[in-house]
Amino acid sequence: MFGAVRYYTDFFKAQVMYNFSGEEMVSLSENYARLNKELLNLEKAYVIINKEMFGLEEELAVL
């Protein structure tokens, strides 16, 4: 399931193993930055849709 801790740990493990395949290497920090950017875009989209469809200007509470 996307978003679950298990999903991300499996993703990072797979990326580390992929680096051993001889293809282009990508560091854990690069993968983290890419995923973090995707999550920020998800948050932005949520706020935009809330405002456009429901007139709400709700900010996300990040835990």
Coordinates of N, CA, C and O in Angstrom, one line a residue:
M1 N 0.9 -1.2 0.0 CA 0.0 0.0 0.0 C 0.9 1.2 0.0 O 1.8 1.4 0.8
F2 N 0.6 2.2 -0.9 CA 1.4 3.4 -1.0 C 1.2 4.2 0.3 O 0.0 4.4 0.7
G3 N 2.2 4.7 0.9 CA 2.1 5.5 2.1 C 2.4 4.7 3.4 O 2.6 5.4 4.4
A4 N 2.4 3.4 3.3 CA 2.6 2.7 4.5 C 4.1 2.6 4.8 O 4.9 2.6 3.8
V5 N 4.5 2.5 6.0 CA 6.0 2.4 6.4 C 6.6 1.2 5.6 O 7.7 1.3 5.1
R6 N 5.9 0.1 5.6 CA 6.4 -1.1 4.9 C 6.7 -0.8 3.5 O 7.7 -1.3 2.9
Y7 N 5.8 -0.1 2.8 CA 6.0 0.3 1.4 C 7.3 1.0 1.2 O 8.1 0.7 0.3
Y8 N 7.6 2.0 2.1 CA 8.8 2.8 1.9 C 10.0 2.0 2.3 O 11.1 2.1 1.6
T9 N 10.0 1.2 3.3 CA 11.2 0.4 3.6 C 11.5 -0.6 2.5 O 12.6 -0.8 2.1
D10 N 10.5 -1.2 1.9 CA 10.7 -2.1 0.8 C 11.2 -1.4 -0.4 O 12.1 -1.9 -1.1
F11 N 10.7 -0.2 -0.6 CA 11.1 0.7 -1.8 C 12.6 1.0 -1.6 O 13.4 0.8 -2.6
F12 N 13.0 1.4 -0.4 CA 14.4 1.8 -0.2 C 15.3 0.5 -0.3 O 16.4 0.6 -0.9
K13 N 14.9 -0.6 0.2 CA 15.7 -1.8 0.1 C 15.9 -2.2 -1.4 O 16.9 -2.6 -1.8
A14 N 14.8 -2.1 -2.2 CA 14.8 -2.4 -3.6 C 15.8 -1.5 -4.3 O 16.5 -2.0 -5.2
Q15 N 15.8 -0.2 -4.0 CA 16.6 0.7 -4.6 C 18.1 0.4 -4.3 O 19.0 0.5 -5.2
V16 N 18.4 0.0 -3.1 CA 19.8 -0.3 -2.7 C 20.2 -1.5 -3.5 O 21.3 -1.6 -4.1
M17 N 19.4 -2.6 -3.6 CA 19.7 -3.8 -4.4 C 19.8 -3.4 -5.9 O 20.7 -4.0 -6.5
Y18 N 19.0 -2.5 -6.4 CA 19.1 -2.1 -7.8 C 20.5 -1.5 -8.1 O 21.1 -1.7 -9.1
N19 N 21.0 -0.8 -7.1 CA 22.3 -0.2 -7.2 C 23.4 -1.2 -7.5 O 24.4 -0.9 -8.1
F20 N 23.2 -2.4 -7.0 CA 24.2 -3.5 -7.2 C 24.1 -4.1 -8.6 O 25.0 -4.9 -8.9
S21 N 23.1 -3.8 -9.3 CA 22.9 -4.4 -10.6 C 23.8 -3.8 -11.7 O 23.9 -4.3 -12.8
G22 N 24.5 -2.7 -11.4 CA 25.4 -2.1 -12.3 C 24.8 -1.0 -13.1 O 25.5 -0.4 -13.9
E23 N 23.5 -0.8 -13.0 CA 22.9 0.3 -13.6 C 23.3 1.6 -12.9 O 24.1 1.6 -12.0
E24 N 22.6 2.7 -13.4 CA 22.9 4.0 -12.7 C 22.6 3.9 -11.2 O 21.5 3.5 -10.9
M25 N 23.5 4.3 -10.4 CA 23.3 4.3 -9.0 C 22.6 5.5 -8.5 O 22.8 6.6 -9.0
V26 N 21.6 5.3 -7.6 CA 20.9 6.4 -6.9 C 21.0 6.2 -5.4 O 20.7 5.2 -4.9
S27 N 21.4 7.3 -4.7 CA 21.7 7.1 -3.3 C 20.3 7.2 -2.5 O 19.3 7.6 -3.1
L28 N 20.4 6.7 -1.3 CA 19.2 6.7 -0.5 C 18.7 8.1 -0.3 O 17.5 8.4 -0.3
S29 N 19.6 9.1 -0.1 CA 19.2 10.5 0.1 C 18.5 11.0 -1.1 O 17.6 11.8 -1.0
E30 N 19.0 10.6 -2.3 CA 18.3 11.1 -3.6 C 16.9 10.5 -3.7 O 16.0 11.2 -4.0
N31 N 16.8 9.2 -3.3 CA 15.5 8.6 -3.4 C 14.5 9.3 -2.3 O 13.4 9.5 -2.6
Y32 N 15.1 9.6 -1.2 CA 14.3 10.2 -0.1 C 13.8 11.6 -0.6 O 12.6 11.9 -0.4
A33 N 14.7 12.3 -1.2 CA 14.3 13.7 -1.7 C 13.2 13.6 -2.7 O 12.3 14.4 -2.7
R34 N 13.3 12.6 -3.6 CA 12.3 12.5 -4.7 C 10.9 12.1 -4.0 O 9.9 12.7 -4.4
L35 N 10.9 11.2 -3.1 CA 9.7 10.8 -2.5 C 9.1 11.9 -1.6 O 7.9 12.2 -1.6
N36 N 10.0 12.7 -1.0 CA 9.5 13.8 -0.2 C 8.9 14.9 -1.0 O 7.9 15.4 -0.7
K37 N 9.5 15.1 -2.2 CA 8.9 16.1 -3.2 C 7.5 15.6 -3.6 O 6.6 16.4 -3.7
E38 N 7.4 14.3 -3.9 CA 6.1 13.8 -4.3 C 5.0 14.0 -3.2 O 3.9 14.3 -3.5
L39 N 5.4 13.8 -1.9 CA 4.5 14.0 -0.8 C 4.1 15.4 -0.7 O 3.0 15.7 -0.4
L40 N 5.1 16.3 -0.9 CA 4.7 17.8 -0.8 C 3.7 18.1 -1.9 O 2.8 18.9 -1.7
N41 N 3.9 17.5 -3.1 CA 3.0 17.8 -4.2 C 1.6 17.2 -3.8 O 0.6 17.8 -4.2
L42 N 1.5 16.1 -3.1 CA 0.3 15.5 -2.7 C -0.4 16.5 -1.7 O -1.6 16.7 -1.8
E43 N 0.3 17.0 -0.8 CA -0.2 18.0 0.2 C -0.8 19.2 -0.5 O -1.9 19.7 -0.2
K44 N 0.0 19.7 -1.5 CA -0.5 20.9 -2.2 C -1.7 20.6 -3.0 O -2.7 21.5 -3.0
A45 N -1.8 19.5 -3.7 CA -3.0 19.1 -4.4 C -4.2 19.0 -3.5 O -5.3 19.4 -3.8
Y46 N -4.0 18.4 -2.3 CA -5.1 18.3 -1.3 C -5.7 19.6 -0.9 O -6.9 19.9 -0.9
V47 N -4.8 20.6 -0.7 CA -5.2 21.9 -0.3 C -6.0 22.6 -1.4 O -7.0 23.2 -1.2
I48 N -5.4 22.5 -2.6 CA -6.1 23.1 -3.8 C -7.5 22.5 -4.0 O -8.4 23.3 -4.2
I49 N -7.6 21.2 -4.0 CA -8.9 20.6 -4.2 C -9.9 21.0 -3.1 O -11.1 21.3 -3.4
N50 N -9.4 21.0 -1.9 CA -10.3 21.4 -0.8 C -10.8 22.8 -1.0 O -12.0 23.1 -0.7
K51 N -10.0 23.7 -1.4 CA -10.4 25.1 -1.7 C -11.3 25.2 -2.9 O -12.3 25.9 -2.8
E52 N -10.9 24.6 -4.0 CA -11.7 24.7 -5.2 C -13.1 24.1 -5.1 O -14.1 24.6 -5.5
M53 N -13.2 22.9 -4.5 CA -14.4 22.1 -4.4 C -15.3 22.5 -3.2 O -16.5 22.4 -3.3
F54 N -14.7 22.8 -2.1 CA -15.4 23.0 -0.9 C -15.3 24.3 -0.2 O -15.9 24.6 0.8
G55 N -14.4 25.2 -0.8 CA -14.2 26.5 -0.3 C -13.5 26.5 1.0 O -13.5 27.5 1.7
L56 N -12.8 25.4 1.3 CA -12.1 25.3 2.6 C -10.6 25.7 2.4 O -10.0 25.3 1.4
E57 N -10.1 26.4 3.3 CA -8.7 26.6 3.3 C -8.0 26.0 4.5 O -7.5 26.6 5.4
E58 N -8.1 24.7 4.4 CA -7.6 23.8 5.5 C -6.1 23.5 5.3 O -5.7 23.1 4.2
E59 N -5.3 23.7 6.4 CA -3.9 23.3 6.3 C -3.8 21.9 6.8 O -4.5 21.5 7.8
L60 N -2.9 21.2 6.2 CA -2.7 19.8 6.7 C -1.9 19.8 8.0 O -0.9 20.6 8.1
A61 N -2.3 19.0 8.9 CA -1.5 18.8 10.1 C -0.5 17.6 9.9 O -0.9 16.5 9.7
V62 N 0.8 18.0 9.8 CA 1.8 17.0 9.6 C 2.3 16.4 10.9 O 2.7 17.2 11.8
L63 N 2.2 15.1 11.0 CA 2.6 14.5 12.3 C 4.1 14.2 12.3 O 4.7 13.9 11.4

